[in-house]
């Protein structure tokens, strides 16, 4: 049960600077989840203020949800209880950048596009593509364990974390890892926090491992007559050596919009030295028919951006709902064969990352609700039969689904109880288990 709004606002205002707490109705509505606004919005300006806000909420049993740019908030269910939106946009400084050591320590509210610009000046990068980098923050990327479509040629968020600082459930500050590449200090807290969706604590600071920017990159497109043919071509291309750094299959609405009059196709990328890229392109052309290589990266920017941003809502992706399947790559062809029955050619888009076995399906506002529900039920059944995983990946307003089965749940629950004993962090958002 939510704490009375007057008592909550009074306690927060007593412990935090007046400019850090807002109870204005219009402002609260901006941070509504599942149609429910929080009772208060808190804008901490320091790690100490984050800890103070969390401690206050723990004492009052008030549930809070951390906010970065909000780009991923609808990828998980709305919370069971929602009293405070903890907006971290003011924690946006680069604390330490060591280009010679390839490390960077930043606050959680830093935007990913701003970090990319800083690193590009030294020809360095964080080797994963983040969807909507202008709206995504460091804290949100870590909380969601974001990976990009070029997964085989890049690394995941977890792979690059050297250290993380977060505020746990009673307001205590927890530091894990360190600020050097070779680090054995303490427990591996980074892997606990990455992918926890704000249910274990509030990330305030992150240390990244960086990589030199690859000198060359090539992007190609293969138009296909059907989604099934595109999968066939992509799987053949993934067997090529050297392996592509990225592969994606797009279909129906997305395929028609981004590159080709045909309704499906394959996007391939190679990165590395000039010799490595040329070797990869030649090997790919031996296995896959009719590859069109873009003459320069600028010509491929729109296509790559749409694939990168496909999983999230944005100006070119006004999704009403979405689902995601995680399968063995060997099961993708069977998945596509059955999935086609649930696709509305004009109002449904598909993007598949075959190297990871990930299938994204997106429905627009014009999609029939009954078709969406049938697709969600089919996906859950197919994933269970094929030892995979399926879940609503863009949460439709007002929908409820059964909690997905998670094999690690027993151990994870003990971690949740230890770090968040009052259960105040994003209750219900970890796939409806807590």
Coordinates of C-alpha atoms in Angstrom, one line a residue:
X1 CA 0.0 0.0 0.0
X2 CA 1.3 3.4 -0.9
X3 CA 2.3 5.9 1.8
X4 CA 0.1 9.0 2.0
X5 CA 1.3 11.6 -0.5
X6 CA 1.4 14.4 2.0
X7 CA 3.6 12.5 4.5
X8 CA 5.9 11.4 1.7
X9 CA 6.3 14.9 0.2
X10 CA 6.9 16.4 3.7
X11 CA 9.6 13.9 4.6
X12 CA 11.4 14.2 1.2
X13 CA 11.3 18.0 1.4
X14 CA 12.7 18.0 4.9
X15 CA 15.7 15.9 3.9
X16 CA 16.5 17.2 0.5
X17 CA 17.1 20.6 -1.1
X18 CA 13.7 22.2 -2.1
X19 CA 14.7 22.3 -5.8
X20 CA 15.2 18.5 -5.7
X21 CA 11.6 17.6 -4.9
X22 CA 8.6 18.2 -7.1
X23 CA 4.9 17.3 -6.5
X24 CA 3.4 19.3 -9.4
X25 CA 0.7 17.2 -11.1
X26 CA 1.9 17.9 -14.7
X27 CA 5.5 17.1 -13.8
X28 CA 4.4 13.8 -12.1
X29 CA 2.4 12.8 -15.1
X30 CA 5.5 13.0 -17.3
X31 CA 6.8 10.0 -15.3
X32 CA 3.6 7.9 -15.3
X33 CA 4.0 4.1 -15.8
X34 CA 1.1 2.0 -16.7
X35 CA -1.1 5.1 -16.6
X36 CA -0.1 5.8 -12.9
X37 CA 2.0 8.8 -12.0
X38 CA 4.2 8.9 -8.9
X39 CA 3.3 10.9 -5.9
X40 CA 6.6 12.8 -6.1
X41 CA 9.5 13.4 -8.5
X42 CA 13.0 13.7 -7.0
X43 CA 15.9 15.2 -8.9
X44 CA 19.1 14.4 -6.8
X45 CA 22.2 16.4 -7.6
X46 CA 24.7 14.0 -5.9
X47 CA 25.2 10.5 -4.8
X48 CA 24.6 11.6 -1.2
X49 CA 21.1 12.9 -2.2
X50 CA 20.3 9.6 -3.9
X51 CA 21.2 7.8 -0.7
X52 CA 19.1 10.2 1.4
X53 CA 16.1 9.8 -0.9
X54 CA 16.4 6.0 -0.8
X55 CA 16.7 5.9 3.0
X56 CA 13.6 8.1 3.3
X57 CA 11.6 5.8 1.0
X58 CA 12.8 2.7 2.9
X59 CA 11.7 4.2 6.2
X60 CA 8.2 5.0 4.8
X61 CA 8.0 1.8 2.7
X62 CA 7.5 4.1 -0.4
X63 CA 8.3 2.4 -3.7
X64 CA 10.6 4.2 -6.1
X65 CA 11.6 3.7 -9.8
X66 CA 15.0 5.1 -11.0
X67 CA 14.7 7.1 -14.2
X68 CA 17.4 8.0 -16.7
X69 CA 16.3 9.1 -20.2
X70 CA 13.2 6.8 -20.0
X71 CA 14.0 5.1 -23.3
X72 CA 13.6 1.6 -21.8
X73 CA 10.9 2.1 -19.2
X74 CA 8.2 0.2 -21.1
X75 CA 10.4 -2.8 -21.9
X76 CA 9.4 -4.2 -18.5
X77 CA 6.0 -4.2 -16.7
X78 CA 4.8 -1.2 -14.8
X79 CA 5.4 -1.4 -11.0
X80 CA 3.0 -2.8 -8.5
X81 CA 3.5 0.2 -6.4
X82 CA 4.9 3.5 -7.5
X83 CA 5.4 6.4 -5.1
X84 CA 8.6 8.2 -6.2
X85 CA 10.3 8.8 -9.6
X86 CA 14.0 9.2 -8.9
X87 CA 15.2 11.2 -11.9
X88 CA 19.0 11.0 -12.3
X89 CA 19.6 13.5 -15.1
X90 CA 21.6 15.9 -12.9
X91 CA 24.3 13.2 -12.2
X92 CA 25.8 13.7 -15.7
X93 CA 29.5 14.3 -15.2
X94 CA 32.5 12.4 -16.6
X95 CA 34.5 11.9 -13.4
X96 CA 37.7 10.4 -14.8
X97 CA 38.9 9.6 -18.3
X98 CA 42.2 7.9 -18.9
X99 CA 42.6 7.4 -22.6
X100 CA 46.0 5.8 -22.3
X101 CA 44.6 3.2 -19.9
X102 CA 41.4 2.8 -21.9
X103 CA 39.1 3.5 -18.9
X104 CA 36.4 6.0 -18.1
X105 CA 34.4 6.7 -14.9
X106 CA 31.1 8.5 -15.4
X107 CA 28.0 9.3 -13.5
X108 CA 24.8 7.4 -14.2
X109 CA 22.9 10.3 -15.9
X110 CA 25.5 10.8 -18.7
X111 CA 23.9 10.5 -22.2
X112 CA 25.4 7.8 -24.4
X113 CA 25.8 10.1 -27.4
X114 CA 27.7 12.6 -25.3
X115 CA 30.1 9.9 -24.2
X116 CA 30.5 8.7 -27.7
X117 CA 31.5 12.2 -28.8
X118 CA 34.2 12.5 -26.1
X119 CA 35.6 9.1 -27.0
X120 CA 35.5 9.6 -30.8
X121 CA 37.9 12.6 -30.3
X122 CA 40.5 10.1 -29.2
X123 CA 39.4 7.4 -31.7
X124 CA 38.1 5.2 -28.9
X125 CA 34.6 3.7 -28.3
X126 CA 32.4 1.6 -26.1
X127 CA 32.0 -1.4 -28.4
X128 CA 28.3 -1.9 -28.4
X129 CA 25.5 0.0 -30.2
X130 CA 23.0 1.6 -27.9
X131 CA 19.5 2.2 -29.2
X132 CA 18.4 5.8 -29.1
X133 CA 21.8 7.1 -27.7
X134 CA 20.5 10.6 -27.4
X135 CA 17.9 9.4 -24.9
X136 CA 19.8 6.6 -23.3
X137 CA 21.8 7.2 -20.1
X138 CA 24.7 5.2 -18.6
X139 CA 22.5 4.0 -15.7
X140 CA 19.7 2.8 -18.0
X141 CA 22.2 1.0 -20.2
X142 CA 23.6 -0.9 -17.3
X143 CA 20.2 -1.6 -15.6
X144 CA 18.9 -3.1 -18.9
X145 CA 22.2 -4.9 -19.8
X146 CA 22.0 -3.4 -23.3
X147 CA 23.7 -5.1 -26.2
X148 CA 23.8 -4.1 -29.8
X149 CA 23.0 -5.8 -33.1
X150 CA 26.6 -6.3 -33.9
X151 CA 27.0 -8.7 -31.0
X152 CA 29.6 -11.0 -32.5
X153 CA 31.9 -8.2 -33.4
X154 CA 31.3 -6.2 -30.2
X155 CA 30.9 -6.9 -26.5
X156 CA 28.0 -6.7 -24.0
X157 CA 27.5 -4.2 -21.3
X158 CA 28.6 -6.7 -18.7
X159 CA 31.8 -7.5 -20.6
X160 CA 32.9 -3.8 -20.3
X161 CA 32.1 -3.0 -16.7
X162 CA 35.1 -2.6 -14.5
X163 CA 33.4 -1.0 -11.6
X164 CA 29.9 0.1 -10.4
X165 CA 28.6 2.1 -7.5
X166 CA 25.0 1.9 -6.5
X167 CA 22.7 2.8 -3.6
X168 CA 21.1 -0.3 -1.9
X169 CA 17.8 -0.6 -0.2
X170 CA 18.5 1.1 3.1
X171 CA 20.4 4.0 1.6
X172 CA 23.8 2.5 1.9
X173 CA 26.4 3.1 -0.9
X174 CA 27.8 -0.1 -2.4
X175 CA 31.0 -0.1 -4.5
X176 CA 32.0 -3.1 -6.6
X177 CA 35.0 -3.7 -8.9
X178 CA 37.5 -1.0 -9.5
X179 CA 38.9 1.4 -12.0
X180 CA 41.6 -0.7 -13.7
X181 CA 41.3 -3.4 -16.3
X182 CA 43.0 -6.1 -14.1
X183 CA 40.9 -6.0 -11.0
X184 CA 40.1 -8.6 -8.4
X185 CA 38.7 -6.4 -5.6
X186 CA 35.5 -7.7 -3.9
X187 CA 32.5 -9.5 -5.2
X188 CA 31.5 -9.2 -8.8
X189 CA 28.7 -6.8 -8.1
X190 CA 28.7 -5.5 -11.7
X191 CA 27.1 -8.7 -13.0
X192 CA 24.4 -8.5 -10.4
X193 CA 23.4 -5.0 -11.1
X194 CA 23.6 -5.3 -14.9
X195 CA 20.3 -6.4 -16.2
X196 CA 18.5 -6.0 -12.8
X197 CA 16.1 -3.3 -14.3
X198 CA 16.4 -1.1 -11.2
X199 CA 15.2 -3.8 -8.8
X200 CA 18.4 -4.2 -6.7
X201 CA 19.5 -0.6 -6.3
X202 CA 20.1 2.7 -8.0
X203 CA 23.3 2.9 -10.1
X204 CA 25.1 6.2 -9.5
X205 CA 28.5 5.6 -11.0
X206 CA 30.1 3.3 -13.6
X207 CA 33.7 2.6 -14.8
X208 CA 33.9 1.3 -18.3
X209 CA 36.6 -0.5 -20.2
X210 CA 37.2 1.1 -23.6
X211 CA 38.5 -0.2 -26.9
X212 CA 40.2 1.5 -29.9
X213 CA 37.8 2.4 -32.6
X214 CA 38.1 0.0 -35.6
X215 CA 39.7 1.6 -38.6
X216 CA 37.3 0.2 -41.2
X217 CA 33.7 -0.8 -41.5
X218 CA 31.5 -2.1 -44.4
X219 CA 27.8 -2.6 -44.4
X220 CA 25.8 -4.6 -47.0
X221 CA 22.2 -5.4 -47.9
X222 CA 20.7 -8.5 -49.4
X223 CA 17.1 -8.2 -50.6
X224 CA 14.9 -11.3 -50.2
X225 CA 11.5 -12.3 -51.4
X226 CA 10.4 -13.5 -48.0
X227 CA 11.4 -13.5 -44.3
X228 CA 12.1 -17.3 -44.5
X229 CA 14.5 -16.8 -47.4
X230 CA 16.2 -13.9 -45.5
X231 CA 16.8 -16.2 -42.5
X232 CA 18.2 -18.9 -44.7
X233 CA 20.6 -16.4 -46.3
X234 CA 21.6 -14.9 -42.9
X235 CA 22.4 -18.3 -41.3
X236 CA 24.5 -19.2 -44.4
X237 CA 26.4 -15.9 -44.0
X238 CA 27.0 -16.5 -40.3
X239 CA 28.9 -19.7 -41.2
X240 CA 31.4 -17.6 -43.2
X241 CA 34.9 -17.1 -41.8
X242 CA 35.8 -14.5 -40.9
X243 CA 32.4 -14.2 -39.2
X244 CA 30.5 -10.9 -39.8
X245 CA 30.6 -8.5 -36.9
X246 CA 26.9 -8.0 -37.3
X247 CA 23.9 -9.7 -39.0
X248 CA 20.2 -8.7 -38.9
X249 CA 17.1 -9.8 -40.7
X250 CA 14.3 -7.3 -41.3
X251 CA 10.9 -8.0 -42.5
X252 CA 7.6 -6.6 -43.7
X253 CA 7.1 -3.0 -42.6
X254 CA 10.7 -2.5 -41.5
X255 CA 12.1 -4.1 -44.6
X256 CA 10.1 -2.0 -47.0
X257 CA 10.9 1.2 -45.2
X258 CA 14.6 1.0 -44.8
X259 CA 16.3 -0.3 -47.9
X260 CA 14.5 -2.3 -50.6
X261 CA 11.2 -2.6 -52.4
X262 CA 11.2 -6.3 -51.3
X263 CA 9.5 -7.0 -48.0
X264 CA 12.5 -8.6 -46.3
X265 CA 16.3 -8.7 -46.3
X266 CA 19.6 -9.2 -44.5
X267 CA 21.9 -6.5 -43.2
X268 CA 25.6 -7.5 -42.8
X269 CA 28.5 -5.6 -41.2
X270 CA 32.2 -6.2 -41.1
X271 CA 34.6 -4.2 -38.9
X272 CA 38.4 -4.3 -38.5
X273 CA 41.4 -3.5 -40.5
X274 CA 41.0 -2.8 -44.3
X275 CA 42.4 -6.3 -45.0
X276 CA 40.1 -8.0 -42.5
X277 CA 37.0 -6.2 -43.9
X278 CA 37.9 -7.0 -47.5
X279 CA 38.5 -10.7 -46.6
X280 CA 35.1 -10.9 -44.9
X281 CA 33.2 -9.3 -47.7
X282 CA 34.8 -11.7 -50.3
X283 CA 34.0 -14.7 -48.1
X284 CA 30.4 -13.5 -47.5
X285 CA 29.8 -13.1 -51.2
X286 CA 30.8 -16.7 -51.8
X287 CA 28.0 -17.9 -49.6
X288 CA 25.2 -15.3 -50.0
X289 CA 23.7 -14.2 -53.3
X290 CA 23.2 -10.6 -54.5
X291 CA 25.0 -8.7 -51.8
X292 CA 24.9 -4.9 -52.2
X293 CA 27.7 -3.2 -50.3
X294 CA 27.0 0.5 -49.6
X295 CA 29.7 2.7 -51.2
X296 CA 30.3 4.5 -47.9
X297 CA 29.0 4.3 -44.3
X298 CA 27.0 7.5 -44.7
X299 CA 24.8 5.7 -47.3
X300 CA 24.0 3.0 -44.7
X301 CA 23.4 5.3 -41.7
X302 CA 19.6 5.3 -41.9
X303 CA 19.4 1.5 -42.3
X304 CA 21.9 0.8 -39.4
X305 CA 20.2 3.3 -37.2
X306 CA 16.8 1.7 -37.7
X307 CA 18.1 -1.7 -36.8
X308 CA 20.0 -0.3 -33.8
X309 CA 16.9 1.5 -32.6
X310 CA 14.4 -1.2 -33.5
X311 CA 13.8 -2.5 -30.0
X312 CA 12.7 0.9 -28.6
X313 CA 10.0 3.4 -29.3
X314 CA 11.1 6.5 -31.2
X315 CA 10.0 8.9 -34.0
X316 CA 10.3 6.2 -36.6
X317 CA 9.1 3.4 -34.3
X318 CA 5.8 4.3 -32.8
X319 CA 5.2 0.9 -31.4
X320 CA 2.1 0.0 -29.4
X321 CA 3.4 -3.4 -28.3
X322 CA 6.2 -5.8 -28.9
X323 CA 7.4 -9.2 -28.1
X324 CA 10.9 -10.8 -28.0
X325 CA 12.0 -14.4 -28.3
X326 CA 15.4 -15.7 -27.4
X327 CA 16.1 -19.0 -29.1
X328 CA 18.9 -21.2 -30.4
X329 CA 19.9 -20.0 -33.9
X330 CA 19.0 -23.5 -35.2
X331 CA 15.4 -22.9 -34.2
X332 CA 15.0 -19.5 -36.1
X333 CA 13.8 -21.0 -39.4
X334 CA 11.0 -22.9 -37.6
X335 CA 10.1 -19.8 -35.6
X336 CA 9.8 -17.7 -38.7
X337 CA 7.7 -20.3 -40.5
X338 CA 5.1 -20.3 -37.7
X339 CA 5.5 -16.6 -36.9
X340 CA 4.4 -15.5 -40.4
X341 CA 0.8 -16.4 -39.6
X342 CA 0.6 -13.7 -36.9
X343 CA 2.1 -10.9 -39.0
X344 CA 0.0 -8.1 -40.4
X345 CA 2.1 -6.9 -43.4
X346 CA 1.3 -3.3 -43.0
X347 CA 1.3 -2.9 -39.3
X348 CA 3.9 -5.4 -38.0
X349 CA 7.6 -5.2 -38.3
X350 CA 10.2 -7.9 -37.5
X351 CA 13.9 -7.7 -36.7
X352 CA 16.0 -10.8 -36.0
X353 CA 19.6 -11.0 -34.8
X354 CA 20.5 -14.5 -35.9
X355 CA 23.9 -14.6 -34.2
X356 CA 22.2 -14.2 -30.9
X357 CA 19.0 -16.1 -31.7
X358 CA 16.9 -13.0 -30.8
X359 CA 13.6 -12.2 -32.5
X360 CA 11.9 -8.9 -32.1
X361 CA 8.3 -8.4 -33.3
X362 CA 6.6 -5.0 -33.1
X363 CA 3.0 -3.9 -33.6
X364 CA 1.7 -0.5 -34.4
X365 CA -1.4 1.2 -33.0
X366 CA -3.2 0.0 -36.1
X367 CA -2.6 -3.7 -35.3
X368 CA -5.6 -5.7 -34.1
X369 CA -5.5 -6.4 -30.4
X370 CA -6.7 -9.9 -30.9
X371 CA -3.9 -10.6 -33.3
X372 CA -1.4 -9.3 -30.8
X373 CA -2.7 -11.5 -28.0
X374 CA -2.6 -14.6 -30.2
X375 CA 1.0 -13.8 -31.2
X376 CA 2.0 -13.4 -27.5
X377 CA 0.5 -16.7 -26.6
X378 CA 2.1 -18.5 -29.5
X379 CA 5.5 -17.0 -28.7
X380 CA 5.3 -18.3 -25.1
X381 CA 4.3 -21.8 -26.3
X382 CA 7.0 -21.9 -29.0
X383 CA 9.7 -20.8 -26.7
X384 CA 8.8 -23.3 -24.1
X385 CA 8.8 -26.1 -26.6
X386 CA 12.2 -25.1 -28.0
X387 CA 14.0 -24.4 -24.7
X388 CA 13.9 -20.7 -25.3
X389 CA 12.4 -17.7 -23.7
X390 CA 9.6 -15.3 -24.7
X391 CA 8.3 -12.1 -23.1
X392 CA 6.5 -8.9 -24.0
X393 CA 9.4 -6.6 -24.9
X394 CA 7.5 -3.4 -25.3
X395 CA 4.8 -3.4 -22.7
X396 CA 1.3 -2.6 -24.0
X397 CA -0.7 -0.2 -21.8
X398 CA -3.2 -2.0 -19.6
X399 CA -2.0 -5.6 -20.4
X400 CA -1.1 -8.2 -17.8
X401 CA 0.8 -11.5 -18.5
X402 CA 1.8 -14.5 -16.4
X403 CA 5.3 -14.2 -14.9
X404 CA 7.8 -15.9 -17.1
X405 CA 9.7 -18.9 -15.6
X406 CA 13.3 -18.0 -14.7
X407 CA 15.7 -20.8 -13.9
X408 CA 17.9 -18.6 -11.6
X409 CA 15.0 -17.3 -9.6
X410 CA 15.8 -19.1 -6.3
X411 CA 19.2 -17.6 -6.1
X412 CA 18.1 -14.2 -7.4
X413 CA 15.4 -13.9 -4.7
X414 CA 18.0 -14.2 -1.9
X415 CA 20.1 -11.4 -3.6
X416 CA 17.0 -9.2 -3.9
X417 CA 16.1 -9.7 -0.2
X418 CA 19.7 -8.9 0.8
X419 CA 20.0 -5.7 -1.3
X420 CA 16.4 -4.5 -1.0
X421 CA 15.0 -5.8 2.3
X422 CA 12.1 -3.3 2.3
X423 CA 11.2 -4.2 -1.4
X424 CA 11.1 -0.5 -2.4
X425 CA 13.0 -0.8 -5.8
X426 CA 10.7 -1.1 -8.8
X427 CA 8.4 -3.7 -7.3
X428 CA 7.0 -6.1 -9.8
X429 CA 9.3 -5.0 -12.6
X430 CA 11.6 -8.0 -12.6
X431 CA 9.4 -10.0 -15.0
X432 CA 6.5 -9.8 -12.4
X433 CA 8.5 -11.8 -9.8
X434 CA 9.5 -8.9 -7.6

